[in-house]
Structure formats: C-alpha cells, structure tokens
Tab-separated table of N, CA and C in Angstrom:
chain	number	residue	atom	x	y	z
A	1	UNK	N	0.617	-1.308	-0.134
A	1	UNK	CA	-0.025	-0.030	-0.098
A	1	UNK	C	0.895	1.486	-0.205
A	2	UNK	N	0.606	2.188	-0.527
A	2	UNK	CA	1.000	3.294	-1.137
A	2	UNK	C	1.293	4.352	0.062
A	3	UNK	N	2.357	5.147	0.504
A	3	UNK	CA	2.785	6.199	1.785
A	3	UNK	C	1.350	6.884	1.767
A	4	UNK	N	0.998	7.456	0.573
A	4	UNK	CA	-0.087	8.538	0.950
A	4	UNK	C	-1.610	7.829	1.253
A	5	UNK	N	-1.518	6.535	0.775
A	5	UNK	CA	-2.822	6.002	1.127
A	5	UNK	C	-3.024	5.837	2.275
A	6	UNK	N	-1.854	5.259	3.369
A	6	UNK	CA	-1.724	4.967	4.456
A	6	UNK	C	-2.266	6.173	5.392
A	7	UNK	N	-1.326	6.826	4.776
A	7	UNK	CA	-1.519	8.375	5.693
A	7	UNK	C	-3.336	8.876	5.630
A	8	UNK	N	-3.964	8.551	4.661
A	8	UNK	CA	-5.453	9.175	4.312
A	8	UNK	C	-5.688	7.994	5.233
A	9	UNK	N	-5.693	6.654	5.302
A	9	UNK	CA	-6.100	5.875	5.327
A	9	UNK	C	-6.299	5.980	7.328
A	10	UNK	N	-5.179	6.223	8.055
A	10	UNK	CA	-5.371	6.249	9.494
A	10	UNK	C	-5.882	7.514	10.041
A	11	UNK	N	-5.750	8.502	9.232
A	11	UNK	CA	-6.736	9.825	8.944
A	11	UNK	C	-8.060	9.745	8.967
A	12	UNK	N	-8.491	8.617	8.176
A	12	UNK	CA	-10.022	8.457	8.370
A	12	UNK	C	-10.470	8.071	9.430
A	13	UNK	N	-9.487	6.696	9.742
A	13	UNK	CA	-10.203	5.619	10.719
A	13	UNK	C	-9.956	6.434	12.448
A	14	UNK	N	-9.079	7.877	12.331
A	14	UNK	CA	-8.843	8.639	13.640
A	14	UNK	C	-10.223	9.860	13.783
A	15	UNK	N	-10.591	9.817	12.436
A	15	UNK	CA	-11.852	10.681	12.896
A	15	UNK	C	-13.214	10.227	12.616
A	16	UNK	N	-12.456	8.577	12.595
A	16	UNK	CA	-14.203	7.743	12.059
A	16	UNK	C	-14.895	8.391	11.085
A	17	UNK	N	-14.105	8.538	9.910
A	17	UNK	CA	-15.209	9.006	8.857
A	17	UNK	C	-15.220	7.960	7.900
A	18	UNK	N	-16.634	7.373	8.369
A	18	UNK	CA	-17.122	6.191	7.010
A	18	UNK	C	-17.062	6.418	5.800
A	19	UNK	N	-17.414	7.438	5.212
A	19	UNK	CA	-17.766	8.219	4.031
A	19	UNK	C	-16.439	7.942	3.170
A	20	UNK	N	-15.029	8.529	4.145
A	20	UNK	CA	-14.027	8.335	3.430
A	20	UNK	C	-13.113	7.428	3.806
A	21	UNK	N	-13.226	6.128	4.652
A	21	UNK	CA	-13.261	4.928	4.805
A	21	UNK	C	-13.295	4.418	3.529
A	22	UNK	N	-14.983	4.033	3.241
A	22	UNK	CA	-15.186	3.758	2.050
A	22	UNK	C	-14.641	3.867	0.635
A	23	UNK	N	-14.732	4.967	0.740
A	23	UNK	CA	-13.940	5.635	-0.895
A	23	UNK	C	-12.587	5.356	-0.594
A	24	UNK	N	-12.043	4.900	0.449
A	24	UNK	CA	-10.196	4.863	0.184
A	24	UNK	C	-10.120	3.308	-0.105
A	25	UNK	N	-11.156	2.507	0.255
A	25	UNK	CA	-11.016	0.951	0.225
A	25	UNK	C	-11.621	1.410	-1.227
A	26	UNK	N	-12.311	1.477	-2.225
A	26	UNK	CA	-12.649	1.206	-3.388
A	26	UNK	C	-11.467	1.641	-4.362
A	27	UNK	N	-10.722	2.897	-3.963
A	27	UNK	CA	-9.668	3.526	-4.472
A	27	UNK	C	-8.375	2.413	-4.258
A	28	UNK	N	-8.486	1.436	-3.005
A	28	UNK	CA	-7.528	0.756	-3.133
A	28	UNK	C	-7.618	-0.486	-3.626
A	29	UNK	N	-8.926	-1.305	-4.072
A	29	UNK	CA	-9.143	-2.546	-4.667
A	29	UNK	C	-8.876	-1.917	-5.954
A	30	UNK	N	-9.355	-0.755	-6.491
A	30	UNK	CA	-9.163	-0.413	-7.868
A	30	UNK	C	-7.520	-0.132	-8.313
A	31	UNK	N	-6.993	0.061	-7.291
A	31	UNK	CA	-5.352	0.329	-7.452
A	31	UNK	C	-4.789	-1.087	-7.629
A	32	UNK	N	-4.979	-1.869	-6.904
A	32	UNK	CA	-4.495	-3.255	-6.806
A	32	UNK	C	-5.081	-3.749	-8.057
A	33	UNK	N	-6.046	-3.568	-8.565
A	33	UNK	CA	-6.610	-4.229	-9.763
A	33	UNK	C	-5.610	-3.868	-11.007
A	34	UNK	N	-5.174	-2.219	-11.120
A	34	UNK	CA	-4.663	-1.820	-12.013
A	34	UNK	C	-2.855	-2.183	-12.342
A	35	UNK	N	-2.625	-2.440	-10.947
A	35	UNK	CA	-0.806	-2.705	-10.950
A	35	UNK	C	-0.598	-4.124	-10.254
C-alpha cells in the first residue's frame, strides 16, 4: 500500500469518517486491480 494511501486511511480511521474509509477502500481495490 502506498504511503499516501496509508496516511489517508489512518486519518480517516482517526476521525471515524465512514464515508472516507469506504471511498479509500474502493480506491485501494481499484489500485490493486490496475497494478
């Protein structure tokens, strides 16, 4: 997992931002599929 995504993830979890967590998860799955 790239550093920027890890930072965003921990930030979202820290703020308990469910919407952002969901969005980042989709981002990550898309990223994994592409690379």
